[in-house]
Amino acid sequence: MVHHHRAILLLHQQQRKGEAAAAAEEEGQQPLGGEQGGGKMKELRRRFVDYACHHRKHGHDALLRMLAGFALVSCLLLLLPGSPISAAVDDLLQMGRTRLDDELPPCAVVANGTICCDRTALRTDVCVMRGDVRTEAASNSLFLLVPPANSTAAAGRDERIRPYTRKWETSIMSTIDELRLRTVPEGAAAPASCEVRHDVPAIVFSTGGYTGNVYHEFNDGIIPLYITARQYNKKVVFVMLEYHDWWMTKYGHIVEQLSDYPPIDFTNDRRTHCFPEAVVGLRIHDELAIDAARMPGNQTIQDFRRMLDDAYRGRIQTIIDEEEKAAAEAIGIPRHSSSKKNALEEDGKPRLVIVSRNGSRAIENEAELVRAAVGTGFRVAVLRPRQDTELAQMYRALNASDVMVGVHGAAMTHFLFMRPGSVFIQVVPLGTDWAADTYYGEPARRLGLRYMPYKITPAESSLYRQYAKDDPVLTDPDTVNAKGWQVTKKVYLDGQNVRLDMARFRRRLRDAYDQWAQRRRQHAGSETKPW
């Protein structure tokens, strides 16, 4: 690069000298170099004019021959193995290929008639089959039929995969059905005909594993499904292993936002389904997270939440209509066609929802917490979710709330239902600091919530009544956790309740109220701000 700049500089200097000499001659001045130099310059100019006049008829041909010669020499320099120019061009091309490879994840581009499996991720394996893909439930297999022209190169490919997003946990992965993905020549031992032909791709995944735990249902299933399916813009069929009717009842509204087609129960639907492409396994980014850099259109967890809005809007309105109708019938008055807010909804108070727990990690003085929240200025509701609680009901309550309070546990996953800018107070029992922040705190911040953890003191834990005051269970939870997951589960997750120090916790309630008031003032200011 330095040599290049020097050459350009010398070229400009020579050009300026020539222009100066010509200008001096035109003005009748003695150019640099004296009379002898000027005579030589005149003679050279005369000869050049004579040459130009003599060859003017052939000038165009000469120019073309000269340009062709330059092109030939350039090609030879580029192709010559030892040429520095050739090496430089190779470097540039390699740089471009490297940059493209860095931007594209494994198996992002798959040739027709091939299977590509990405097994580089810690959490999940994903395989892509492209071509004539056929299901065979009896053998837990997906076949890729390869045309005779490609059969030699592709035949015999046999991959095995368990399509669930916790591949490092061997115990839970052993409960997931294993699929065989096989390439076979057309006409070989594979389903001979298509009983159901689809003209859109399939995404194959399991709804087994930790299903039944709302955290895992979203973290291991729903969010990875969104990540994997969003690029297809609903033109995709979901093929489910370990299919559960209750899972579809619970998450059917979300599934309808991601696919225009009814899902397939792989195990029990024995028909041969044919697809032009199949993605087996789900992609996952992090805990309850979406990495915008790896999504089409740079979608984020906030886009996911807007999808939840779309999923539950209709059902929530139906619930409201049913409640209004029941209330009207109960008091014997006609039901009004338009929904009206009741007095409680018009009192102007911020809404605080307590997500209550039964069993371990329960708040023992929950009634006292309710009174303290009401005294701070909140309108309070207590939610006690069960396995059969309709998700739309939870979404309705939390989407309308300004603050959510709850003790660390799977139910804290419902922070996903809160509007960005709302406050999330997670009560953090002893020994759960890392898990509380990793699984819920940091994801809540990414969603745009105001996260306010409340770490209890040893005196606020029921363990305080069970262990000596200097026991490591109370004084050094990290040492206890280092003994393994089973110890952590037994001591801190299954064996601990919470009794809040209300004098201390009221400060957190006031912080949450102040945050709500500040947002309300900002919102009011933005509405009245002149253009």
XYZ file of C-alpha atoms in Angstrom:
531
model
C 0.000 0.000 0.000
C 2.914 2.384 0.783
C 4.557 1.637 -2.570
C 1.237 2.227 -4.303
C 0.895 5.694 -2.751
C 4.525 6.564 -3.669
C 3.959 5.586 -7.295
C 0.847 7.745 -7.511
C 2.750 10.659 -5.958
C 5.616 10.374 -8.506
C 3.125 10.175 -11.376
C 1.441 13.401 -10.261
C 4.821 15.142 -9.890
C 5.862 14.241 -13.435
C 2.484 15.356 -14.758
C 2.812 18.743 -13.040
C 6.351 19.237 -14.498
C 5.085 18.578 -18.029
C 2.167 20.973 -17.576
C 4.476 23.694 -16.204
C 6.868 23.375 -19.150
C 4.060 23.600 -21.686
C 2.596 26.644 -19.936
C 5.976 28.374 -19.876
C 6.498 27.754 -23.589
C 3.075 29.171 -24.422
C 3.953 32.339 -22.469
C 7.286 32.641 -24.303
C 9.252 31.809 -21.169
C 12.301 29.591 -20.958
C 11.226 26.301 -19.538
C 13.320 24.422 -17.032
C 16.323 22.818 -18.731
C 17.377 25.801 -20.917
C 17.399 26.300 -24.704
C 18.868 22.885 -25.416
C 16.057 21.223 -23.526
C 13.490 23.412 -25.300
C 14.882 22.518 -28.751
C 14.749 18.850 -27.992
C 11.180 19.211 -26.780
C 10.152 20.995 -30.008
C 11.809 18.342 -32.151
C 10.114 15.568 -30.190
C 6.744 17.278 -30.531
C 7.225 17.710 -34.319
C 8.014 14.049 -34.795
C 5.044 13.009 -32.683
C 2.705 15.166 -34.811
C 4.133 13.704 -38.022
C 3.691 10.174 -36.641
C 0.136 10.891 -35.587
C -0.803 12.316 -38.959
C 0.798 9.387 -40.776
C -0.949 6.761 -38.693
C -4.288 8.462 -38.090
C -6.083 6.123 -40.462
C -4.816 3.118 -38.565
C -5.153 4.641 -35.064
C -8.315 2.828 -34.052
C -6.909 -0.568 -35.047
C -3.703 0.115 -33.158
C -5.622 1.157 -30.060
C -7.708 -2.017 -30.158
C -4.579 -4.151 -30.588
C -2.957 -2.390 -27.662
C -5.997 -2.941 -25.396
C -6.187 -6.613 -26.406
C -2.520 -6.979 -25.565
C -3.022 -5.474 -22.109
C -5.992 -7.818 -21.457
C -3.936 -10.859 -22.500
C -1.026 -9.905 -20.257
C -3.406 -9.276 -17.321
C -5.001 -12.722 -17.694
C -1.581 -14.373 -17.833
C -0.511 -12.581 -14.661
C -3.676 -13.670 -12.854
C -3.363 -17.302 -13.917
C 0.393 -17.662 -13.472
C 0.842 -19.753 -10.270
C 3.864 -17.885 -9.001
C 2.590 -14.425 -9.822
C 2.262 -11.965 -6.905
C -0.888 -10.608 -8.536
C -2.380 -14.097 -8.691
C -1.575 -14.642 -5.024
C -3.173 -11.336 -4.059
C -6.358 -12.147 -5.961
C -6.499 -15.593 -4.305
C -6.201 -13.911 -0.908
C -9.085 -11.583 -1.703
C -11.287 -14.437 -2.889
C -10.432 -16.523 0.171
C -11.237 -13.543 2.399
C -14.656 -13.321 0.781
C -15.281 -17.045 1.178
C -14.179 -16.953 4.823
C -16.455 -14.015 5.584
C -19.414 -15.805 3.960
C -18.677 -18.994 5.916
C -18.504 -16.987 9.160
C -21.895 -15.412 8.524
C -23.722 -18.622 7.594
C -24.364 -21.247 10.294
C -23.665 -24.918 9.542
C -26.251 -26.516 7.248
C -27.649 -23.118 6.244
C -27.154 -24.120 2.608
C -27.993 -27.741 1.769
C -27.877 -29.190 -1.732
C -30.859 -31.058 -3.077
C -30.694 -34.797 -2.413
C -28.486 -34.494 0.678
C -28.631 -34.621 4.462
C -26.653 -32.132 6.537
C -26.383 -32.432 10.330
C -25.079 -29.680 12.585
C -23.816 -31.272 15.793
C -21.556 -28.401 16.863
C -23.921 -26.828 19.416
C -23.887 -27.753 23.095
C -27.641 -27.790 23.509
C -29.064 -29.334 20.357
C -28.462 -31.223 17.119
C -30.217 -30.094 13.947
C -30.339 -32.040 10.681
C -31.659 -30.760 7.355
C -32.931 -33.085 4.616
C -33.660 -31.645 1.188
C -35.339 -33.423 -1.686
C -37.920 -36.213 -1.660
C -38.377 -36.718 2.117
C -40.761 -39.449 3.313
C -41.888 -40.519 6.781
C -42.121 -44.074 8.066
C -43.467 -44.131 11.613
C -43.177 -47.917 11.960
C -39.378 -47.754 11.836
C -39.026 -44.264 13.367
C -37.381 -43.174 10.123
C -37.283 -40.369 7.618
C -36.106 -41.385 4.157
C -34.524 -39.146 1.551
C -34.967 -40.689 -1.880
C -32.023 -39.955 -4.146
C -32.293 -39.966 -7.954
C -30.209 -42.632 -9.757
C -27.720 -40.019 -10.991
C -26.836 -39.115 -7.387
C -27.402 -42.479 -5.738
C -23.750 -43.541 -5.706
C -22.551 -40.418 -3.936
C -25.445 -40.094 -1.477
C -26.561 -43.665 -0.827
C -25.972 -45.174 2.560
C -26.087 -41.959 4.599
C -27.560 -42.892 7.960
C -27.925 -40.297 10.725
C -29.536 -40.686 14.127
C -30.971 -37.824 16.143
C -33.108 -37.169 19.204
C -34.850 -33.871 18.382
C -34.828 -32.193 21.789
C -32.837 -29.187 23.007
C -31.033 -30.592 26.051
C -28.583 -32.989 24.427
C -26.016 -32.652 27.236
C -28.451 -34.221 29.728
C -28.135 -37.903 28.917
C -30.788 -38.955 31.430
C -33.585 -36.882 29.895
C -32.369 -37.426 26.323
C -32.712 -41.177 26.796
C -36.481 -40.650 27.127
C -36.714 -38.922 23.712
C -37.509 -41.072 20.672
C -34.551 -41.511 18.338
C -35.114 -40.947 14.632
C -33.155 -42.481 11.758
C -32.491 -40.251 8.773
C -31.519 -42.306 5.738
C -30.682 -41.666 2.122
C -31.744 -44.448 -0.254
C -31.880 -44.730 -4.051
C -35.279 -44.347 -5.626
C -37.042 -47.696 -5.740
C -35.047 -49.156 -2.818
C -36.426 -50.328 0.528
C -38.341 -47.161 1.395
C -41.974 -46.043 1.380
C -43.042 -46.652 -2.178
C -45.680 -43.972 -2.470
C -46.806 -40.762 -0.818
C -50.136 -41.045 0.954
C -50.054 -37.368 1.950
C -47.953 -34.990 -0.125
C -47.044 -31.575 1.289
C -45.644 -28.720 -0.760
C -44.083 -26.984 2.277
C -41.206 -28.082 4.564
C -41.553 -29.999 7.828
C -40.058 -29.229 11.235
C -39.696 -32.368 13.338
C -39.350 -32.030 17.122
C -40.283 -33.672 20.406
C -42.798 -32.375 22.937
C -41.481 -34.832 25.529
C -38.587 -34.348 27.929
C -39.361 -31.927 30.738
C -42.805 -31.167 29.352
C -45.112 -30.304 32.248
C -42.729 -27.672 33.634
C -43.650 -24.270 32.182
C -40.045 -23.060 32.165
C -38.900 -26.021 30.087
C -41.970 -25.856 27.883
C -40.980 -22.338 26.835
C -37.196 -22.568 27.044
C -36.743 -26.002 25.479
C -39.755 -26.007 23.172
C -41.814 -22.917 22.364
C -39.015 -20.348 21.929
C -36.780 -22.765 19.940
C -39.815 -23.567 17.772
C -40.278 -19.840 17.127
C -36.560 -19.483 16.288
C -36.622 -22.432 13.878
C -39.992 -21.794 12.223
C -40.132 -18.029 11.882
C -38.195 -17.952 8.607
C -40.929 -19.997 6.885
C -43.632 -17.394 7.529
C -46.158 -20.064 8.638
C -45.647 -22.134 5.468
C -44.375 -25.163 7.385
C -45.809 -28.351 8.927
C -44.935 -29.384 12.484
C -44.266 -33.100 12.960
C -44.296 -33.960 16.671
C -42.748 -36.861 18.522
C -44.192 -37.748 21.954
C -47.325 -35.905 20.909
C -49.650 -34.858 23.763
C -53.218 -33.655 23.299
C -52.965 -31.498 26.414
C -49.834 -29.813 25.014
C -51.757 -28.784 21.908
C -54.668 -27.608 24.047
C -52.290 -25.472 26.090
C -50.129 -24.106 23.259
C -52.403 -24.414 20.243
C -52.870 -20.626 20.002
C -49.096 -20.191 19.682
C -48.742 -23.051 17.195
C -51.355 -21.368 15.000
C -49.172 -18.248 14.875
C -46.249 -20.260 13.534
C -47.914 -22.643 11.075
C -50.917 -22.536 8.764
C -51.201 -26.342 8.848
C -52.409 -28.864 11.442
C -49.584 -30.653 13.251
C -48.804 -34.327 12.668
C -48.564 -36.916 15.436
C -45.580 -38.800 14.047
C -45.967 -41.969 16.101
C -49.689 -42.504 15.640
C -50.142 -41.192 12.107
C -48.959 -44.208 10.111
C -49.468 -42.653 6.710
C -46.485 -41.818 4.550
C -46.071 -38.061 4.502
C -43.825 -36.551 1.832
C -42.072 -33.196 2.075
C -39.665 -31.219 -0.109
C -37.561 -30.518 2.963
C -37.363 -31.497 6.626
C -35.618 -29.795 9.533
C -35.176 -32.310 12.331
C -34.500 -30.710 15.713
C -34.912 -27.158 17.001
C -32.376 -24.355 17.230
C -31.892 -22.697 20.619
C -29.890 -19.586 21.502
C -29.849 -19.160 25.293
C -32.081 -19.237 28.364
C -35.471 -17.818 27.330
C -33.592 -15.770 24.743
C -33.482 -14.931 21.050
C -30.240 -13.724 19.472
C -31.255 -11.097 16.911
C -28.000 -11.560 14.976
C -29.024 -15.147 14.196
C -32.630 -14.397 13.224
C -34.162 -13.332 9.906
C -35.006 -9.662 10.148
C -33.036 -9.369 13.427
C -36.035 -10.486 15.473
C -35.738 -10.367 19.258
C -37.498 -11.677 22.343
C -39.749 -8.614 22.119
C -40.909 -9.784 18.689
C -41.673 -13.150 20.295
C -43.764 -11.406 22.914
C -45.679 -9.489 20.233
C -46.431 -12.865 18.673
C -47.858 -13.964 22.054
C -50.074 -10.874 21.988
C -51.431 -11.944 18.620
C -51.858 -15.527 19.803
C -53.973 -14.737 22.882
C -55.853 -11.584 21.870
C -58.849 -13.418 20.442
C -59.144 -15.917 23.264
C -58.865 -13.210 25.924
C -61.661 -11.233 24.306
C -63.808 -14.359 24.305
C -63.140 -14.838 28.036
C -64.121 -11.222 28.714
C -67.343 -11.604 26.727
C -68.228 -14.792 28.611
C -67.603 -13.126 31.968
C -69.749 -10.115 31.047
C -72.545 -12.358 29.891
C -72.409 -14.427 33.092
C -72.359 -11.290 35.261
C -75.304 -9.794 33.383
C -77.337 -12.981 33.734
C -76.509 -13.204 37.436
C -78.036 -9.808 38.194
C -80.779 -10.073 35.594
C -79.888 -7.168 33.329
C -79.282 -7.165 29.573
C -75.709 -7.598 28.502
C -74.289 -4.479 26.870
C -72.700 -4.913 23.481
C -69.655 -2.869 24.408
C -67.208 -3.743 27.145
C -67.020 -1.251 30.015
C -64.301 -0.965 32.582
C -65.460 -1.448 36.153
C -64.696 0.902 38.983
C -61.640 -1.067 40.066
C -60.100 -0.715 36.611
C -60.740 3.039 36.627
C -59.247 3.802 40.058
C -55.896 4.767 38.521
C -53.862 2.506 40.799
C -51.000 0.373 39.499
C -51.749 -3.334 39.303
C -49.556 -5.780 41.199
C -49.834 -9.540 40.676
C -48.462 -12.042 43.163
C -47.719 -15.424 41.582
C -48.296 -17.725 44.528
C -46.589 -21.073 45.143
C -47.827 -24.155 46.957
C -45.387 -26.436 48.722
C -41.717 -25.510 48.645
C -40.528 -21.897 48.329
C -43.928 -20.595 49.371
C -44.271 -17.169 50.990
C -45.412 -18.037 54.493
C -46.703 -14.537 55.253
C -48.405 -13.968 51.890
C -51.433 -12.267 53.461
C -49.112 -9.756 55.107
C -47.487 -9.144 51.714
C -50.901 -8.403 50.176
C -51.681 -5.853 52.901
C -48.296 -4.185 52.484
C -48.759 -3.910 48.710
C -52.258 -2.436 49.123
C -50.861 0.029 51.678
C -48.190 1.095 49.185
C -50.886 2.007 46.688
C -51.246 -1.079 44.506
C -54.352 -2.894 43.407
C -53.400 -6.496 44.175
C -54.330 -9.831 42.611
C -53.018 -13.239 43.671
C -52.576 -15.903 40.979
C -52.282 -19.557 41.919
C -51.507 -21.338 38.630
C -52.189 -25.058 38.368
C -51.303 -27.598 35.719
C -54.704 -27.101 34.100
C -54.778 -23.284 34.319
C -55.518 -21.883 30.874
C -52.519 -19.952 29.643
C -54.728 -17.223 28.206
C -55.956 -16.461 31.737
C -52.383 -16.042 32.953
C -51.539 -13.919 29.952
C -54.566 -11.712 30.500
C -53.648 -11.021 34.140
C -49.948 -10.399 33.643
C -50.250 -8.479 30.408
C -52.495 -6.014 32.266
C -50.251 -5.806 35.348
C -47.601 -3.224 36.221
C -45.684 -5.325 38.740
C -45.216 -9.079 39.220
C -43.947 -10.558 42.487
C -42.985 -14.191 42.949
C -40.455 -16.557 44.461
C -37.810 -18.108 42.194
C -39.183 -21.125 40.338
C -40.638 -22.254 37.031
C -43.709 -20.017 37.388
C -41.428 -16.985 36.996
C -41.372 -17.878 33.283
C -44.640 -15.947 33.120
C -42.636 -12.712 33.124
C -42.734 -13.255 29.339
C -46.396 -12.193 29.520
C -45.591 -8.751 30.950
C -45.345 -5.578 28.921
C -41.843 -4.131 28.434
C -41.247 -1.419 31.041
C -43.153 -3.277 33.757
C -41.505 -4.265 37.045
C -40.528 -7.827 37.931
C -39.671 -8.516 41.597
C -38.188 -11.983 41.993
C -37.776 -13.163 45.579
C -34.462 -15.036 45.630
C -34.212 -17.725 48.337
C -30.888 -18.832 49.802
C -28.697 -20.815 47.439
C -30.516 -19.769 44.260
C -28.726 -16.528 43.317
C -27.083 -17.815 40.144
C -30.126 -19.697 38.864
C -32.492 -16.820 39.626
C -30.446 -14.321 37.622
C -29.462 -16.690 34.771
C -32.876 -18.223 34.108
C -35.146 -15.255 34.856
C -33.298 -12.062 35.779
C -31.168 -11.602 32.680
C -33.901 -12.790 30.276
C -36.308 -10.301 31.903
C -33.860 -7.461 31.292
C -33.572 -8.475 27.645
C -37.349 -8.319 27.355
C -37.213 -4.730 28.611
C -38.582 -5.288 32.125
C -37.362 -3.388 35.187
C -35.910 -6.317 37.113
C -35.720 -5.866 40.906
C -34.372 -8.977 42.663
C -35.053 -9.325 46.364
C -32.412 -11.552 47.946
C -33.623 -12.830 51.275
C -31.456 -12.890 54.379
C -30.880 -16.153 56.273
C -33.418 -15.024 58.875
C -36.114 -14.852 56.165
C -35.579 -18.504 55.202
C -37.299 -21.445 56.860
C -33.838 -23.052 56.879
C -32.955 -20.573 59.634
C -35.160 -22.594 61.954
C -33.585 -25.908 60.938
C -29.821 -25.287 60.960
C -27.336 -23.752 63.365
C -26.656 -20.089 62.710
C -23.074 -20.822 61.612
C -23.975 -23.765 59.376
C -22.711 -23.433 55.749
C -26.298 -23.950 54.557
C -26.962 -20.444 55.885
C -23.542 -18.796 55.721
C -21.983 -20.284 52.560
C -24.576 -21.627 50.080
C -21.966 -21.780 47.291
C -20.064 -24.473 49.183
C -23.256 -26.479 49.638
C -24.198 -26.081 45.959
C -20.750 -27.317 44.973
C -21.724 -30.739 46.297
C -24.011 -31.250 43.301
C -27.449 -30.681 41.883
C -29.185 -33.242 44.059
C -27.964 -31.497 47.221
C -29.072 -28.109 45.885
C -32.469 -29.504 44.993
C -32.978 -31.185 48.353
C -31.812 -28.301 50.540
C -32.617 -25.064 48.737
C -35.339 -25.906 46.224
C -37.455 -28.568 47.896
C -36.663 -27.830 51.545
C -37.046 -24.057 51.855
C -39.890 -21.571 52.347
C -39.744 -17.816 52.758
C -41.038 -15.458 55.443
C -40.509 -11.931 54.166
C -39.185 -9.184 56.426
C -41.962 -6.747 55.563
C -40.132 -3.682 56.833
C -37.363 -4.539 54.372
C -39.627 -5.676 51.545
C -41.754 -2.523 51.695
C -38.743 -0.621 50.368
C -38.809 -2.812 47.278
C -42.553 -2.192 46.902
C -41.980 1.564 47.127
C -39.228 1.304 44.493
C -41.650 -0.516 42.205
C -44.371 2.073 42.818
C -41.948 4.919 42.084
C -40.905 3.197 38.865
C -44.545 2.938 37.790
C -45.205 6.595 38.684
C -42.174 7.736 36.728
C -43.244 5.814 33.639
C -46.751 7.221 33.960
C -45.421 10.794 34.076
C -43.208 10.139 31.065
C -46.118 8.639 29.168
C -48.362 11.603 30.019
C -45.631 14.010 28.950
C -45.142 12.290 25.633
C -48.883 12.452 24.934
C -49.124 16.212 25.590
C -45.815 17.175 24.006
C -46.465 19.560 21.064
C -45.180 18.760 17.596
